[in-house]
Coordinates of C-alpha atoms in Angstrom, one line a residue:
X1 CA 61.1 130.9 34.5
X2 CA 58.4 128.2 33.9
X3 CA 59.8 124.6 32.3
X4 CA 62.3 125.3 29.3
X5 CA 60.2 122.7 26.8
X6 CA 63.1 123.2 23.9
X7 CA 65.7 122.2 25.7
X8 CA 63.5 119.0 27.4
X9 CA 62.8 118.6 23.9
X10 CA 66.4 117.9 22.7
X11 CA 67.0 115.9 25.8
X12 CA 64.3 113.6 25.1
X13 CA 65.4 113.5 21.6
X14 CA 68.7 112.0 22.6
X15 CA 67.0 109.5 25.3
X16 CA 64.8 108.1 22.1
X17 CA 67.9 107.9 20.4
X18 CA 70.1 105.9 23.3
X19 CA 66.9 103.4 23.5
X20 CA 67.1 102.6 19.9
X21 CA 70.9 101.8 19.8
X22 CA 69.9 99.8 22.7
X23 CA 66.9 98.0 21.4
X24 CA 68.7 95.2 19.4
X25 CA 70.8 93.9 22.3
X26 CA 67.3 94.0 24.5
X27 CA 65.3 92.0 22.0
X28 CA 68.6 89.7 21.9
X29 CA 68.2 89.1 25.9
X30 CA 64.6 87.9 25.2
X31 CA 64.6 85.3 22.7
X32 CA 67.9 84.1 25.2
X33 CA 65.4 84.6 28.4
X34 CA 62.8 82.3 26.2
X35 CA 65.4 80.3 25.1
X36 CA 66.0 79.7 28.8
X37 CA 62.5 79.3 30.0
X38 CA 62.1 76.3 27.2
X39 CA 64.6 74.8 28.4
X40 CA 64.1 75.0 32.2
X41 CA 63.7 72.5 34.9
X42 CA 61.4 72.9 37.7
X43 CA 63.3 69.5 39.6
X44 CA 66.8 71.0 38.8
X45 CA 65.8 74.6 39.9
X46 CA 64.2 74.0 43.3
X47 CA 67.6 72.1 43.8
X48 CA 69.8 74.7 42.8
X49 CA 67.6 76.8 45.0
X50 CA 67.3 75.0 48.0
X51 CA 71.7 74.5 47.6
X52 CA 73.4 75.1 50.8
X53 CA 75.7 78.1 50.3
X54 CA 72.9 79.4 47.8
X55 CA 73.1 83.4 48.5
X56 CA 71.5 86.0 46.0
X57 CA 70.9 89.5 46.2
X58 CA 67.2 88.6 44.1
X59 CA 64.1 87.1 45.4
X60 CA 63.5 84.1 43.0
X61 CA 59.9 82.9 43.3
X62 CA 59.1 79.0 44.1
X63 CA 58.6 77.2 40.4
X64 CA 55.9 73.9 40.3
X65 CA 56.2 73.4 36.9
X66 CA 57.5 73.9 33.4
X67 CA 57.9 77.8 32.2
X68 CA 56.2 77.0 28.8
X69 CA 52.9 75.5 29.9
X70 CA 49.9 77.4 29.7
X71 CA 46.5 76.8 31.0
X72 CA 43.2 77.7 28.9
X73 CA 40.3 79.7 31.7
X74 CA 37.3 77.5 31.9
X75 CA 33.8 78.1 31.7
X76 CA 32.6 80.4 34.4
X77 CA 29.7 79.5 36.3
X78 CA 26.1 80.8 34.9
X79 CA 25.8 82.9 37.6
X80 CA 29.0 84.6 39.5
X81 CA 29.8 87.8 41.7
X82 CA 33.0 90.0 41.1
X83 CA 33.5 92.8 43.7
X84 CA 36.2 95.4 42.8
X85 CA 37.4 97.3 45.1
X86 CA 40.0 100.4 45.0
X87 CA 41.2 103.2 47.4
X88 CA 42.6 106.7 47.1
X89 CA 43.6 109.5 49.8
X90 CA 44.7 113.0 50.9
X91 CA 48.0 112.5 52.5
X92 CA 48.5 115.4 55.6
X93 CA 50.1 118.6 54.4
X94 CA 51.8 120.9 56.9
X95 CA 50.6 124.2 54.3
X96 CA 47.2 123.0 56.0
X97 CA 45.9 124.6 59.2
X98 CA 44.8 121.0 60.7
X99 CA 46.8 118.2 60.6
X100 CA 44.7 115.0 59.2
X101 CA 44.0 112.9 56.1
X102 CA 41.4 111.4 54.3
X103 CA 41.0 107.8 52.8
X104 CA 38.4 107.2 50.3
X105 CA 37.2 103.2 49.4
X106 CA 35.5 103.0 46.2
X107 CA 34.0 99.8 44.4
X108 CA 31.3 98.3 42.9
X109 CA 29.5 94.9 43.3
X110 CA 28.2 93.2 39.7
X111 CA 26.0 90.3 39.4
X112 CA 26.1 88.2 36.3
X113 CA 23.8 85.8 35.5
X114 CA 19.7 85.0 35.8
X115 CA 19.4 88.5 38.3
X116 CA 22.3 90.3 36.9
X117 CA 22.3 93.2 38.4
X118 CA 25.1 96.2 40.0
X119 CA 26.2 98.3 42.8
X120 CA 28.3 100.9 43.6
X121 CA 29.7 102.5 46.5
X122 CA 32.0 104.8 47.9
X123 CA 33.2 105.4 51.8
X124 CA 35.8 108.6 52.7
X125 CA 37.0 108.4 56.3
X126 CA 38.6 111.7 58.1
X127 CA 41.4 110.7 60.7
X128 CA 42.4 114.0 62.5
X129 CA 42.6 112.2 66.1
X130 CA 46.1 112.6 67.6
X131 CA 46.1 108.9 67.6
X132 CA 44.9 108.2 64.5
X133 CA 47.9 110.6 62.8
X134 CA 50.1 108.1 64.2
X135 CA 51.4 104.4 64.9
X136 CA 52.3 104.2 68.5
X137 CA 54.6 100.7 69.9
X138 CA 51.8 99.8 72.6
X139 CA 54.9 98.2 74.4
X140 CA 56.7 101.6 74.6
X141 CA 54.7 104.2 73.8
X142 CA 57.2 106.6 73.4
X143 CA 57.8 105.1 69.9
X144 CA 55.9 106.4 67.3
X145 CA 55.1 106.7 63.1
X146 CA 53.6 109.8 61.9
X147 CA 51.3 108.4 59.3
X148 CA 52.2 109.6 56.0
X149 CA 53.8 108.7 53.0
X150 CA 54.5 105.0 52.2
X151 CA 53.1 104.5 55.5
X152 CA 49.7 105.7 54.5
X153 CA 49.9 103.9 51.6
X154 CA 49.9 100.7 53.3
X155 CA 47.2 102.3 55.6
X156 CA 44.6 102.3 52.5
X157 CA 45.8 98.9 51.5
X158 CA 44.6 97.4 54.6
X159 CA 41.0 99.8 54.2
X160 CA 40.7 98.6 50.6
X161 CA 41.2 94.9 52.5
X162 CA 38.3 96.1 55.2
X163 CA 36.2 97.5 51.9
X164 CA 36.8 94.2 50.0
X165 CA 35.5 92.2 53.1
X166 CA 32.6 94.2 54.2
X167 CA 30.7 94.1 51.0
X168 CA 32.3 90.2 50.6
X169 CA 30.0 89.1 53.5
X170 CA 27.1 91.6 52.7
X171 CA 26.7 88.8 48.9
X172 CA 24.0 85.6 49.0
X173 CA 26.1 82.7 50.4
X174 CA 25.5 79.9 47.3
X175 CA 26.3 82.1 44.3
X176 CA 30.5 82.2 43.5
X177 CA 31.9 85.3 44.4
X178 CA 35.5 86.9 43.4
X179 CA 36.8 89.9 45.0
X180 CA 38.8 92.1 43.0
X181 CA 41.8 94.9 44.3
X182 CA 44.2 96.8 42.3
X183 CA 48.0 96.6 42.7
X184 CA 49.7 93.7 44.7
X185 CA 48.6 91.7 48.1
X186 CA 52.3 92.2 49.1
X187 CA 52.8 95.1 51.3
X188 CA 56.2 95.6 50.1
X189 CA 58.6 98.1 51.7
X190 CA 57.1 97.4 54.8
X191 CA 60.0 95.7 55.9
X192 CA 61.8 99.3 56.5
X193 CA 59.7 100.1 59.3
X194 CA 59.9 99.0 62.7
X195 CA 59.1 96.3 63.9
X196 CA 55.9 97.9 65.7
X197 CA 54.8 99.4 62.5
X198 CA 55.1 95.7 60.9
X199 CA 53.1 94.6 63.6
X200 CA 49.9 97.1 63.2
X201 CA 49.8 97.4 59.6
X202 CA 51.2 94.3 58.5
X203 CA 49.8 91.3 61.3
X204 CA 47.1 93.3 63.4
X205 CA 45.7 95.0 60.2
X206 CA 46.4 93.1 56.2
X207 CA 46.7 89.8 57.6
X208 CA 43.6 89.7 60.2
X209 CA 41.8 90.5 57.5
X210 CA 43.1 88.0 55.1
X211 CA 42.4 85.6 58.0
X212 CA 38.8 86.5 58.1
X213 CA 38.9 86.6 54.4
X214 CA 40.1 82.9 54.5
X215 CA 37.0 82.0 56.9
X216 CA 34.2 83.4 55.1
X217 CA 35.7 81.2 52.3
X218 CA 35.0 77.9 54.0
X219 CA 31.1 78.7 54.1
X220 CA 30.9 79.7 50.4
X221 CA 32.5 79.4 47.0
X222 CA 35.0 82.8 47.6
X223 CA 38.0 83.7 46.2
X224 CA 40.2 87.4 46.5
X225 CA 42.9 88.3 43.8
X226 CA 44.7 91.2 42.5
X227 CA 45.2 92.7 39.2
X228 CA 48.6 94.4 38.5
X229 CA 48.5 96.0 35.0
X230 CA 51.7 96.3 32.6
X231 CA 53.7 94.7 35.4
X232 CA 57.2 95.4 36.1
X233 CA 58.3 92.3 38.0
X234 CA 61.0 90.4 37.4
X235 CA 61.2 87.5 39.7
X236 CA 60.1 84.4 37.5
X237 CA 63.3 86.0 35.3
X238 CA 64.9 85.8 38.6
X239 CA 64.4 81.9 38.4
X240 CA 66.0 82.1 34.7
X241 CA 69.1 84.2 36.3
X242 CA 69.8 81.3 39.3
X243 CA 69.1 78.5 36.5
X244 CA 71.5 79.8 34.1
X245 CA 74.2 80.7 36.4
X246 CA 77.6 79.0 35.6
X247 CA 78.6 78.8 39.1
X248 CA 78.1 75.2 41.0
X249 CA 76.9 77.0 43.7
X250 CA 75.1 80.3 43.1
X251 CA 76.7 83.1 45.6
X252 CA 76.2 86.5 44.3
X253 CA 79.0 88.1 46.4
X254 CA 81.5 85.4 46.8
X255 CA 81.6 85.0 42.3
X256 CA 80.0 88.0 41.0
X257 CA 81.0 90.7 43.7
X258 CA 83.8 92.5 42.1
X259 CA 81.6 92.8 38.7
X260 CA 79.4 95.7 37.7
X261 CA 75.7 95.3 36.9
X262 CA 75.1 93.8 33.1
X263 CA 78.6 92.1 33.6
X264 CA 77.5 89.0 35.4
X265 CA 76.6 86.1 33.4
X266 CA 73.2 86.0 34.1
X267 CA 72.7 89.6 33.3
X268 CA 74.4 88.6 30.0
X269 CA 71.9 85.6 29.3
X270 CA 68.5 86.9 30.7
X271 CA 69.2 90.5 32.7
X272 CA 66.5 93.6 32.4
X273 CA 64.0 91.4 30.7
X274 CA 60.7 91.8 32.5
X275 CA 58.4 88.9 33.1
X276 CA 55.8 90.3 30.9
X277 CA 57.7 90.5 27.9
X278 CA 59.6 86.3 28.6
X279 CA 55.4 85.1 28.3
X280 CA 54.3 87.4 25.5
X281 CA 55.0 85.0 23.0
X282 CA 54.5 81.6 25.5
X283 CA 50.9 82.5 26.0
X284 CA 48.3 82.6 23.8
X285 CA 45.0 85.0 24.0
X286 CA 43.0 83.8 27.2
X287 CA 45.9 81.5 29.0
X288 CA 47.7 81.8 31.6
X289 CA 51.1 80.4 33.3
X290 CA 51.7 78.2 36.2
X291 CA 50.9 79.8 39.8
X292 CA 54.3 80.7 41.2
X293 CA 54.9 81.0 45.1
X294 CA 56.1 84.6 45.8
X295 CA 59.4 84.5 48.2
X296 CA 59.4 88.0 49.4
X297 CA 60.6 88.6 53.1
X298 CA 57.8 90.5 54.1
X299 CA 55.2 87.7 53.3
X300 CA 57.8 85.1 54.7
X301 CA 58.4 86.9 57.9
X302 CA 54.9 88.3 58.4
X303 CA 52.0 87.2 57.0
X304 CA 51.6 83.4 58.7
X305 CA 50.2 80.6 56.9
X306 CA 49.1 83.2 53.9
X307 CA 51.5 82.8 51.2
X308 CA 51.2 84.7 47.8
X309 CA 51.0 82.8 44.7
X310 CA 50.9 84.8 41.3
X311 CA 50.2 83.9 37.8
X312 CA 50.6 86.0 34.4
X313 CA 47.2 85.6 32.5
X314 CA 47.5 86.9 28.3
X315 CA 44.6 89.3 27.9
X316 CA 43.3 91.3 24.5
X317 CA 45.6 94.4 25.4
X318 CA 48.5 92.9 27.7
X319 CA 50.1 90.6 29.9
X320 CA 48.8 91.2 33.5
X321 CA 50.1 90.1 37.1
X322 CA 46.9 88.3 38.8
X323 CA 48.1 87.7 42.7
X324 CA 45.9 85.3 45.0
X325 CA 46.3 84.3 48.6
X326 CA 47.9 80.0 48.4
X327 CA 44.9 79.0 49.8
X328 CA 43.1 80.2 46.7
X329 CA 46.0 78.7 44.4
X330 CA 45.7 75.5 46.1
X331 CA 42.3 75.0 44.6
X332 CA 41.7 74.0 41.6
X333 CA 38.3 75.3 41.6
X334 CA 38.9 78.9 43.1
X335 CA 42.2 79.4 40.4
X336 CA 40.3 78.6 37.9
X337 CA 37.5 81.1 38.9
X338 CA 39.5 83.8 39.1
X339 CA 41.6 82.9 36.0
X340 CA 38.2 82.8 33.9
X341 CA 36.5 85.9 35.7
X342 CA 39.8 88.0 35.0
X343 CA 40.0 87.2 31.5
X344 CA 36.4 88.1 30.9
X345 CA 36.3 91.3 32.9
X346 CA 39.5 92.7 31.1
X347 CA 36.9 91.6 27.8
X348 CA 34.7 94.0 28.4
X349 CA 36.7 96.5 30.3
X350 CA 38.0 96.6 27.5
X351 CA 41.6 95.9 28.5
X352 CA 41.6 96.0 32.3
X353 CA 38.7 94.1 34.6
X354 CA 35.7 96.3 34.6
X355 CA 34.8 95.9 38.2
X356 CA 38.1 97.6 38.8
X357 CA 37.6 100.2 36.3
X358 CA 34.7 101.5 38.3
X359 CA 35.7 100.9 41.6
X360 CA 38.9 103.7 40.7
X361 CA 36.1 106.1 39.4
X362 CA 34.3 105.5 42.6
X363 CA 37.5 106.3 44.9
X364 CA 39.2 109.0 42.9
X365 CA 39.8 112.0 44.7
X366 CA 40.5 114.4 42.2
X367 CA 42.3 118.1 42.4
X368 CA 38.9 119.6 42.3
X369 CA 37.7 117.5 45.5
X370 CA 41.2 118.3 47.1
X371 CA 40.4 121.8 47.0
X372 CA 36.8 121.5 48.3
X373 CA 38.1 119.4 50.9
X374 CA 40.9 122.3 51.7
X375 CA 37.6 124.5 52.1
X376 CA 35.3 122.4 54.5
X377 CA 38.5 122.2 56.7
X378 CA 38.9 125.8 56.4
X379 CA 35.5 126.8 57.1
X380 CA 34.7 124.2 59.8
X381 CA 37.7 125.6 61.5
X382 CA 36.9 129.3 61.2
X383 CA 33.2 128.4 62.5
X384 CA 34.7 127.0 65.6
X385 CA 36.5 130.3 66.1
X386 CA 39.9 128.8 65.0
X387 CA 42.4 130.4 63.4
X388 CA 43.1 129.4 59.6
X389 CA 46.0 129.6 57.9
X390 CA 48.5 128.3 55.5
X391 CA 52.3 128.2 55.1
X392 CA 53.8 131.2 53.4
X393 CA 55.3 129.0 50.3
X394 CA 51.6 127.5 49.8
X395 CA 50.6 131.1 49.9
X396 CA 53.1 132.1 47.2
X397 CA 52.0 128.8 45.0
X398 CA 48.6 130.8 45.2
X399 CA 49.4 134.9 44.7
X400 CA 52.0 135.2 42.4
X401 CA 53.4 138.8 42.4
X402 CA 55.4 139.2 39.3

């Protein structure tokens, strides 16, 4: 029997109705989280933060400056280059006769100014190599990683990082250039794997790049960001949670162990607001916050002298997540660039940065083009006088009987 809809239906009905009884203590939390971010102090924070004996089971993000500020974008150069950049795949599937996947790096290059001008592109890439299928510990290479999964994930998010950079250095060195890439610079969940997988994906593959990435900016006015749209993050909250705790020193475990979730104090004051929905009403059309320094363990631990710094920039439609590399935030110059170019790309989107927009169109793979591919394989197999086949359930999925 295929989905029952009426009963979904009722079930949904009585999900709308939960939120609704909920809705009046949520919108309470928020004016107390803004409450909170008006009052907050950046010198009494980083104190509390930096407390011996400090332990808390939440990243909270390093704070410069007041919650409540916002900065206007200035005026973008006359002439300015924004390359977006975006990546999608076909993860390896034991129903197909050859083990392999495909990533697929999308983008397009536009020129605004006296020769405005654009570009698109779009690169697939087959691995079916027995040692491209996996991550092998070159210090014991009995341990492997098949690559799948999260793990290919984080595969195309160092590609989309080779894409960025390839067409990066391909622009003419005097005019500014931004490069654009959707989702976060953090390779979060990385930190699951071992310490071999880290080490390829993570330090021989994101953060080489970002390296080189940092040197072509030294010869030229270059910056590279990332656009996260409707984020959920909650780590600037985070800072309101350790600021309004009651407790002279903040220990999760030690005075808030034995207490459920929405018990604790801070849940009480600030807890399942989003960061999006504390600035809504602190940011007008255009602005932006302070850059905060992202504390996560897998940029801490692995990714050297790049740090992340993020900022939440007020567009037309939403509050977005803009992520930049601290030798971006650091300048003046380059922030502002990216803060201007992001709001005027999400302009004309309309809603989310248009060099983005296309670059997904450009690296979509889409059901259609997952069945073609399923063919090529299949053919180029059966022309090589191998046999072809599927697994039995994919079969089913295919030939119904009844």
């Amino acid at each position: 029997m295929a989905l029952d809809l009426t009963r979904t239906a009722i079930q949904i009905d009585d999900m709308a109705a939960s939120l609704r009884a909920e809705r009046a203590e949520w919108h309470s939390r928020i004016e107390s989280a803004r409450a909170a971010a008006l009052e907050f102090d950046p010198i009494v924070y980083s104190a509390k933060q930096g407390q011996a004996g400090t332990n808390l089971d939440w990243i909270v993000p390093d704070v410069y400056d007041r919650l409540d500020v916002s900065y206007a974008p200035p005026p973008l150069p006359r002439d300015y280059i924004v390359v977006g950049v975006d990546g999608s795949h076909i993860d390896v599937s034991r129903h197909l006769p050859a083990h392999c996947y495909l990533i697929n790096i999308g983008g397009m290059t536009l020129r605004y100014g006296s020769e405005p001008g654009a570009q698109v592109f779009s690169t697939p890439r087959l691995y079916a190599d027995a040692d491209e299928l996996v991550i092998r510990d070159r210090f014991a290479p009995y341990r492997e990683e098949t690559i799948s999964g999260t793990l290919l994930d984080a595969k195309r998010a160092v590609e989309e990082l080779a894409g960025l950079l390839e067409r990066l250095r391909e622009l003419p060195p005097d005019i500014p250039a931004v490069g654009l890439i959707d989702g976060s610079l953090i390779l979060f969940g990385m930190h699951r794997h071992p310490d071999f997988v880290v080490r390829n994906l993570v330090e021989e593959g994101y953060v080489a790049l970002l390296d080189e990435l940092r040197q072509l900016s030294l010869y030229r006015p270059l910056a590279i960001a990332s656009y996260i749209s409707l984020p959920r993050s909650m780590e600037v909250v985070n800072a309101l949670r350790l600021s309004v705790c009651p407790y002279p020193i903040a220990d999760c475990n030690r005075e808030c162990g034995v207490r459920r979730i929405g018990e604790r104090p801070c849940d009480l004051e600030v807890g399942g607001v989003l960061d999006r929905l504390l600035f809504d009403d602190l940011l007008r059309l255009g602005t932006r916050t302070a850059a905060f320094g992202s504390n996560a363990d897998i940029v801490h631990n692995h990714y050297g002298r790049h740090g992340v710094s993020f900022f939440y920039v007020k567009t037309e439609e939403e509050i977005g997540r803009v992520e930049v590399p601290d030798w971006v935030a650091e300048d003046e110059a380059l922030l502002g660039l990216v803060h201007s170019l992001v709001v005027e790309q999400c302009r004309i989107g309309p809603g989310y940065p248009v060099a983005l927009k296309e670059a997904h169109e450009q690296a979509v793979v889409t059901g259609a083009d997952r069945q073609h591919f399923v063919a090529l394989v299949e053919d180029a197999l059966a022309q090589q006088g191998l046999p072809v086949y599927s697994s039995e359930k994919n079969i089913s999925k295919i030939r119904r009987w009844i």
